JSON list of C-alpha atoms and ligand atoms in Angstrom, two decimals:
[
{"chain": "A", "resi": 1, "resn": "UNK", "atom": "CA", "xyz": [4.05, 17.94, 5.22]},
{"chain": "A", "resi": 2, "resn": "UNK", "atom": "CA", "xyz": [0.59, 17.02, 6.32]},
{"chain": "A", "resi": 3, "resn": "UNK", "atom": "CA", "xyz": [0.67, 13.46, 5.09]},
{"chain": "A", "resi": 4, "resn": "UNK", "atom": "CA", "xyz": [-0.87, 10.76, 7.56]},
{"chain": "A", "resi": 5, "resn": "UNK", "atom": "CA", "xyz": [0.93, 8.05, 5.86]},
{"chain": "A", "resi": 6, "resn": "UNK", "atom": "CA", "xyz": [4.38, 10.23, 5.72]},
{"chain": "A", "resi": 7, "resn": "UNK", "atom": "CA", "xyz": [3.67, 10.71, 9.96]},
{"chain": "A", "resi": 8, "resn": "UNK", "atom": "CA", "xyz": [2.67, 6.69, 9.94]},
{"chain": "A", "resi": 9, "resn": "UNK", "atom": "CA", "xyz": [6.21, 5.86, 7.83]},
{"chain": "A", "resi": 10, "resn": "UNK", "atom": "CA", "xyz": [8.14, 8.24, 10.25]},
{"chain": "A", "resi": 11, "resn": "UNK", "atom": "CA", "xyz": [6.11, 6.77, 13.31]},
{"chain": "A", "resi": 12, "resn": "UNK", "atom": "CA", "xyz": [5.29, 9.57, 14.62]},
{"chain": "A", "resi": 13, "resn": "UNK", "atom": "CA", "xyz": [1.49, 8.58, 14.80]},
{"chain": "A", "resi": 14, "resn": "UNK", "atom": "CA", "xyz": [0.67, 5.30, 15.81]},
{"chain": "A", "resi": 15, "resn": "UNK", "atom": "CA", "xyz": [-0.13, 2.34, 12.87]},
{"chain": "A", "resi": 16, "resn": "UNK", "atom": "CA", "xyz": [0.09, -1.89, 12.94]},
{"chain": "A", "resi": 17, "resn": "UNK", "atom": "CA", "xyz": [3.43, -1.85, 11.45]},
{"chain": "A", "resi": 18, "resn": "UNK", "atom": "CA", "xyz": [4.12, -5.37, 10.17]},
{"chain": "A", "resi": 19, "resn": "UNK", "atom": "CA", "xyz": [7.81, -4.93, 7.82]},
{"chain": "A", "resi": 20, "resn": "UNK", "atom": "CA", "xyz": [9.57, -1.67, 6.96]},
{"chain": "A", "resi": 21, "resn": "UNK", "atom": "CA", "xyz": [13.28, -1.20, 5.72]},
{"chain": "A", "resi": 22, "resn": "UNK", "atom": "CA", "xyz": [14.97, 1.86, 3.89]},
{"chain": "A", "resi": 23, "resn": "UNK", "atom": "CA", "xyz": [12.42, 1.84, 1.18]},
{"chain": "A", "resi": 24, "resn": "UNK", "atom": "CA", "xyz": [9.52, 1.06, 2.00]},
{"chain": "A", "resi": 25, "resn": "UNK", "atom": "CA", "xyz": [6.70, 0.71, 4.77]},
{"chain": "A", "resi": 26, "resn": "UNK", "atom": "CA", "xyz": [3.77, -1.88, 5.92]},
{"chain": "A", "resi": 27, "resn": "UNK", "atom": "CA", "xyz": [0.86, -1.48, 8.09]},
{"chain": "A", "resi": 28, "resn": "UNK", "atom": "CA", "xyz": [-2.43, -3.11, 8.74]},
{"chain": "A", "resi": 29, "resn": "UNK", "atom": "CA", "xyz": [-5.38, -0.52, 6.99]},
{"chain": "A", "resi": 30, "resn": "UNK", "atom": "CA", "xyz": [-7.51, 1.05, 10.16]},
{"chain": "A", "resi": 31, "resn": "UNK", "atom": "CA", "xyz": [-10.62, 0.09, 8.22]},
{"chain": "A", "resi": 32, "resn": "UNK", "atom": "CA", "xyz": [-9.97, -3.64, 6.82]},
{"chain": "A", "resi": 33, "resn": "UNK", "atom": "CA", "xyz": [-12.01, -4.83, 3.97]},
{"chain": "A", "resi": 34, "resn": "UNK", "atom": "CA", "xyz": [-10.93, -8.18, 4.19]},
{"chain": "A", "resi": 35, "resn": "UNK", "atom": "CA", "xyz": [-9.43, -10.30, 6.81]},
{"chain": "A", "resi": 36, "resn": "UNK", "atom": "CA", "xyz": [-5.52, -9.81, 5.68]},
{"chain": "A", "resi": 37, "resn": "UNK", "atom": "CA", "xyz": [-5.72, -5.76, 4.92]},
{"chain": "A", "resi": 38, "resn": "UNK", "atom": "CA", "xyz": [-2.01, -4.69, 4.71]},
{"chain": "A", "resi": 39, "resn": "UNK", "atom": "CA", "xyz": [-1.13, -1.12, 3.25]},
{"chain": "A", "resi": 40, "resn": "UNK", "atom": "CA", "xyz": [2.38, -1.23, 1.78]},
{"chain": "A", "resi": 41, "resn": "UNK", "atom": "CA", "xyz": [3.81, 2.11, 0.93]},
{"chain": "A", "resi": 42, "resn": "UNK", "atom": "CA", "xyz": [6.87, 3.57, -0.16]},
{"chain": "A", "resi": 43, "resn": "UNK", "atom": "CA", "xyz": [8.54, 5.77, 2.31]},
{"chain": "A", "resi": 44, "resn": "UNK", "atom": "CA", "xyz": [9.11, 8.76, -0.20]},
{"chain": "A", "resi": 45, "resn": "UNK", "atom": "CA", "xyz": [5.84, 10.76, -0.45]},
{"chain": "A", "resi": 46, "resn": "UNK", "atom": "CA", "xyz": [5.04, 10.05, -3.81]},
{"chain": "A", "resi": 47, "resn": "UNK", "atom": "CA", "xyz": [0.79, 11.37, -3.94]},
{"chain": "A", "resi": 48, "resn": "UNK", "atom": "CA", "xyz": [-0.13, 8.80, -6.61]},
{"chain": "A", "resi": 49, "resn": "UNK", "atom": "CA", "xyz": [0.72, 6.52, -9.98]},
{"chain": "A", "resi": 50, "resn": "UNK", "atom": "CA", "xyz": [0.58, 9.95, -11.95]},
{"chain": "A", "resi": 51, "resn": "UNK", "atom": "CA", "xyz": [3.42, 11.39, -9.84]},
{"chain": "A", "resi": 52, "resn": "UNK", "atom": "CA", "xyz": [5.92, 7.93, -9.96]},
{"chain": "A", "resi": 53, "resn": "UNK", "atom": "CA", "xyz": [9.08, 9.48, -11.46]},
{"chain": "A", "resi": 54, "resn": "UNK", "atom": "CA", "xyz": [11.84, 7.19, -13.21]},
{"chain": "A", "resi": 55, "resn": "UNK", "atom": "CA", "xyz": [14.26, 7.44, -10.04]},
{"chain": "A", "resi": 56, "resn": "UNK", "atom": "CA", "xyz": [11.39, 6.17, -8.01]},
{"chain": "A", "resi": 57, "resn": "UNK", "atom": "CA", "xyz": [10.78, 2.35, -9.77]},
{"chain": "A", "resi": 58, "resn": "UNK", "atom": "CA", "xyz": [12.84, 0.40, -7.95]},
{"chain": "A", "resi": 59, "resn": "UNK", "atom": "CA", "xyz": [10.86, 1.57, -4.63]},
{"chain": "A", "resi": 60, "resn": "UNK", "atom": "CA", "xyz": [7.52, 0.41, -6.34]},
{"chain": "A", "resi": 61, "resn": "UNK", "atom": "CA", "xyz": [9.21, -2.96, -7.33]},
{"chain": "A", "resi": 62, "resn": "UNK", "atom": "CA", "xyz": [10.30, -3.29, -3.80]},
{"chain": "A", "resi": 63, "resn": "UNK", "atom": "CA", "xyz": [6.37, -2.50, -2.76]},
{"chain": "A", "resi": 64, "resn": "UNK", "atom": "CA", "xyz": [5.86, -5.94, -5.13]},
{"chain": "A", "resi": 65, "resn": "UNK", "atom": "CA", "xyz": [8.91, -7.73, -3.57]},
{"chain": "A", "resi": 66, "resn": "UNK", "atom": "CA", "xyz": [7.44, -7.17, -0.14]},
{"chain": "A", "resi": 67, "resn": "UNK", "atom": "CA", "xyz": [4.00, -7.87, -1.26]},
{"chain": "A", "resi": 68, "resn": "UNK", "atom": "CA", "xyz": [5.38, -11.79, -1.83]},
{"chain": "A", "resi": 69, "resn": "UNK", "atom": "CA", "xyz": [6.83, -12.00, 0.94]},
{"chain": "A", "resi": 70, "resn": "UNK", "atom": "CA", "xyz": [3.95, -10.35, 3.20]},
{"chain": "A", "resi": 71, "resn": "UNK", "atom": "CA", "xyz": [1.55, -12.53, 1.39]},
{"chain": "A", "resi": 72, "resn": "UNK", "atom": "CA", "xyz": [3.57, -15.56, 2.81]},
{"chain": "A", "resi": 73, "resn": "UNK", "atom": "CA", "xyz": [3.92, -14.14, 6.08]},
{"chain": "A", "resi": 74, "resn": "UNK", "atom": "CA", "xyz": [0.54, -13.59, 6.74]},
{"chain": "A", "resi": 75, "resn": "UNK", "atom": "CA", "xyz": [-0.64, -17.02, 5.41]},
{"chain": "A", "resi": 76, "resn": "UNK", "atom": "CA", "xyz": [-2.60, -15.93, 2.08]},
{"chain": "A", "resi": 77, "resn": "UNK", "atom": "CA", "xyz": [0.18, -16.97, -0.37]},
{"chain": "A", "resi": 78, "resn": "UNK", "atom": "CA", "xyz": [-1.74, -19.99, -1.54]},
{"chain": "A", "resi": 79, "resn": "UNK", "atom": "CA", "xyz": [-4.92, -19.30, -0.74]},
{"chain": "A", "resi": 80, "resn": "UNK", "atom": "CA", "xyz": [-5.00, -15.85, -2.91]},
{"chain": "A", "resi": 81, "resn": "UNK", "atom": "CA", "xyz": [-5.17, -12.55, -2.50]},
{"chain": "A", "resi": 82, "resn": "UNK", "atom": "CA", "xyz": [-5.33, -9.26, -4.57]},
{"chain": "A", "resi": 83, "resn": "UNK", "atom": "CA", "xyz": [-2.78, -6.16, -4.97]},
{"chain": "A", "resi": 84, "resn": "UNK", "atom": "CA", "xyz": [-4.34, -2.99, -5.40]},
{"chain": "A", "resi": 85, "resn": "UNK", "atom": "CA", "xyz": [-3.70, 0.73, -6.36]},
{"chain": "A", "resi": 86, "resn": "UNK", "atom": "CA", "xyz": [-6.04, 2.99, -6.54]},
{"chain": "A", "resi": 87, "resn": "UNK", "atom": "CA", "xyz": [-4.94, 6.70, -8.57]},
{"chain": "A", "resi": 88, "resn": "UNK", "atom": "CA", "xyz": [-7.08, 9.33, -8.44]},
{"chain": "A", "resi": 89, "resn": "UNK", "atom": "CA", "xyz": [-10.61, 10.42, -8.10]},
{"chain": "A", "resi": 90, "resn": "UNK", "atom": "CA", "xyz": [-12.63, 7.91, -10.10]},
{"chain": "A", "resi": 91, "resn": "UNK", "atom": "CA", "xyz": [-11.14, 5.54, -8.77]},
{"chain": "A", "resi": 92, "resn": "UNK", "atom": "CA", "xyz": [-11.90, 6.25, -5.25]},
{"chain": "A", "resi": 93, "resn": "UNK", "atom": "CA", "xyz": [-8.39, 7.30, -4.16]},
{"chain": "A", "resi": 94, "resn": "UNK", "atom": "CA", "xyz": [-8.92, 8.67, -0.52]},
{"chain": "A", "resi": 95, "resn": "UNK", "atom": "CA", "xyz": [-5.01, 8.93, 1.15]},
{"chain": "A", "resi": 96, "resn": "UNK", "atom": "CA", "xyz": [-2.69, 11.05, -1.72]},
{"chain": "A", "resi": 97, "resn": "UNK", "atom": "CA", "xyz": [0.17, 9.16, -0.63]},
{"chain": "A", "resi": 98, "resn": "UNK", "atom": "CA", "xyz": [0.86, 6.19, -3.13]},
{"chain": "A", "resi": 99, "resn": "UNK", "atom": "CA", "xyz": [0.32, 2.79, -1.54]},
{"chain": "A", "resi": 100, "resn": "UNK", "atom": "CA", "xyz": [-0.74, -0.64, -2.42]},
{"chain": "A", "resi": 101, "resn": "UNK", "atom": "CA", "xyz": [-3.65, -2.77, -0.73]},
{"chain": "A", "resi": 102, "resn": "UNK", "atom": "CA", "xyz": [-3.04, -6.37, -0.13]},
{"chain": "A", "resi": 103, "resn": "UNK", "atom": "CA", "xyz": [-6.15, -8.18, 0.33]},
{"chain": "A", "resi": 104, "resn": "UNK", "atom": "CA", "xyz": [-6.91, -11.62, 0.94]},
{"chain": "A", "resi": 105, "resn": "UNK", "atom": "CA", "xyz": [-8.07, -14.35, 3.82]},
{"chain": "A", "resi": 106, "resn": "UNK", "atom": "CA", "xyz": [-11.44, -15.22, 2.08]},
{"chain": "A", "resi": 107, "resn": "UNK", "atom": "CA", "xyz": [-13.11, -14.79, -1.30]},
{"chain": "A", "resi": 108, "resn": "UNK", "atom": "CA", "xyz": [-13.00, -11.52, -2.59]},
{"chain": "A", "resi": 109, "resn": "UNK", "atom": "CA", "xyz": [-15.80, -9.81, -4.30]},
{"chain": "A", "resi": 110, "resn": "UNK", "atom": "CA", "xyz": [-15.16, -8.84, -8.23]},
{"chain": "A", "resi": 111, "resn": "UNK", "atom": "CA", "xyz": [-12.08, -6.48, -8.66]},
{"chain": "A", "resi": 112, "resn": "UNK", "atom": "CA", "xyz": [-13.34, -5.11, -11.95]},
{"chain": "A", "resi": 113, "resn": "UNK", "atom": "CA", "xyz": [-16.39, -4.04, -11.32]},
{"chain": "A", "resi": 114, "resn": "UNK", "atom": "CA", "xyz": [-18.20, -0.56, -12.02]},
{"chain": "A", "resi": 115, "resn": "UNK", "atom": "CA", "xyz": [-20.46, 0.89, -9.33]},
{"chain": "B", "resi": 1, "resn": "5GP", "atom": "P1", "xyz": [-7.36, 4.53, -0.85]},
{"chain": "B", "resi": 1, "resn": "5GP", "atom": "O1", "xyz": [-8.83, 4.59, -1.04]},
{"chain": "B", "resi": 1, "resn": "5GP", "atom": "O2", "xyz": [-6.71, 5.89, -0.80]},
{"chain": "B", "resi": 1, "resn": "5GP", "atom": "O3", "xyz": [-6.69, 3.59, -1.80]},
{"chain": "B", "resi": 1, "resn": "5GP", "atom": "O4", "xyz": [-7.18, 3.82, 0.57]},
{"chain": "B", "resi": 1, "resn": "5GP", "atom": "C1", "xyz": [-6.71, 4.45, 1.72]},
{"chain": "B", "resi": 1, "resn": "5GP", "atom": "C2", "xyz": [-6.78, 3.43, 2.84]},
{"chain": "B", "resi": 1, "resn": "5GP", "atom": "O5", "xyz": [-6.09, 3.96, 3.97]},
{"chain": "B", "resi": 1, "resn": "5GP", "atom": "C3", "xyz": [-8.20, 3.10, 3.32]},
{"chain": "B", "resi": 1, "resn": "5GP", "atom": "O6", "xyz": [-8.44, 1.70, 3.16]},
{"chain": "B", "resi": 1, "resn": "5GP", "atom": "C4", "xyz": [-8.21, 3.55, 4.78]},
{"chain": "B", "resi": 1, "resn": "5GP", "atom": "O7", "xyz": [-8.96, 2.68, 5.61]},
{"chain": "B", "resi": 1, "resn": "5GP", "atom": "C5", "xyz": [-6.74, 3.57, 5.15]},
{"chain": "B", "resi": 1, "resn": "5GP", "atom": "N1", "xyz": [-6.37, 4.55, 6.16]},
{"chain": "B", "resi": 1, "resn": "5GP", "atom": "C6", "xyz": [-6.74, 5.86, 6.18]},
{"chain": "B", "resi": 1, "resn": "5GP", "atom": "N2", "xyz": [-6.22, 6.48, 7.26]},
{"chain": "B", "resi": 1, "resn": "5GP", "atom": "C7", "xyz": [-5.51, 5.53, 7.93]},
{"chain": "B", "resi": 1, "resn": "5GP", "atom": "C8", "xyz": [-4.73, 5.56, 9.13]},
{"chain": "B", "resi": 1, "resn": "5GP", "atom": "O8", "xyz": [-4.58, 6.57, 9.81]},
{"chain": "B", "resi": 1, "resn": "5GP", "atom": "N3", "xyz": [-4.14, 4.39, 9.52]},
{"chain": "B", "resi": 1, "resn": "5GP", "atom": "C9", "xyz": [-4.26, 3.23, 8.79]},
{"chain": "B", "resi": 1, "resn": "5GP", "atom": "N4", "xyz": [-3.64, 2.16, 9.26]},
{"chain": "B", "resi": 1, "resn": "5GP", "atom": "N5", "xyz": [-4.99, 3.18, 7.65]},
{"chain": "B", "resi": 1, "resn": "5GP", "atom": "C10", "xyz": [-5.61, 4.30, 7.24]},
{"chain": "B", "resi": 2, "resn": "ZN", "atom": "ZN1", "xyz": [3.09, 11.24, 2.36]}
]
């Protein structure tokens, strides 16, 4: 499948890796939009939200479980920091392979706004 973030999850092109186990995947984004810019993703090509089935759950809750512990690792846990999916086109979805920004380091401009 022509996936980049299937080929990042099986490593066979390049990424920033920073945690993976049998579930799931994390990697620093190519194009950070804040200082801490971690993708996490699970490793089942899932394309977006829409497409989660009910076997697939527990790999989104371990995106969150990660997502604490990341947060902590890379030093944003009390400072703050933002989770973020985006699914589908008005939303600016760009990579159809499901996957959670984690955002944080300094102040973060408004999360709910409308362009
Ligand atoms: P989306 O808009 O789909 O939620 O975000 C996709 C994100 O993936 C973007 O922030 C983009 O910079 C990042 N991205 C796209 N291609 C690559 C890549 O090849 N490597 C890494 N590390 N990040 C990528
Ligand atoms: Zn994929």
């Amino acid at each position: 499948m022509d996936c980049i973030f299937c080929k990042i999850a099986q490593g066979s092109i390049p990424s920033n890796k920073i945690f993976e186990n049998d579930k799931v995947v994390a990697f620093y984004d190519i194009q950070p939009a804040a200082p801490v810019h971690a993708l996490i993703i699970p490793r089942k090509h899932i394309e977006s939200m829409n497409d989660v089935q009910e076997e697939d759950w527990e790999d989104i809750a371990e995106i969150h479980r990660v997502a604490q512990k990341l947060a902590k690792d890379l030093g944003v846990a009390e400072t703050g920091y933002r989770l973020v999916n985006n699914c589908g086109k008005d939303s600016g979805q760009v990579v159809f392979h499901f996957h959670f920004h984690l955002l944080g380091g300094s102040k973060l401009g408004p999360a709910n706004s409308q362009e």
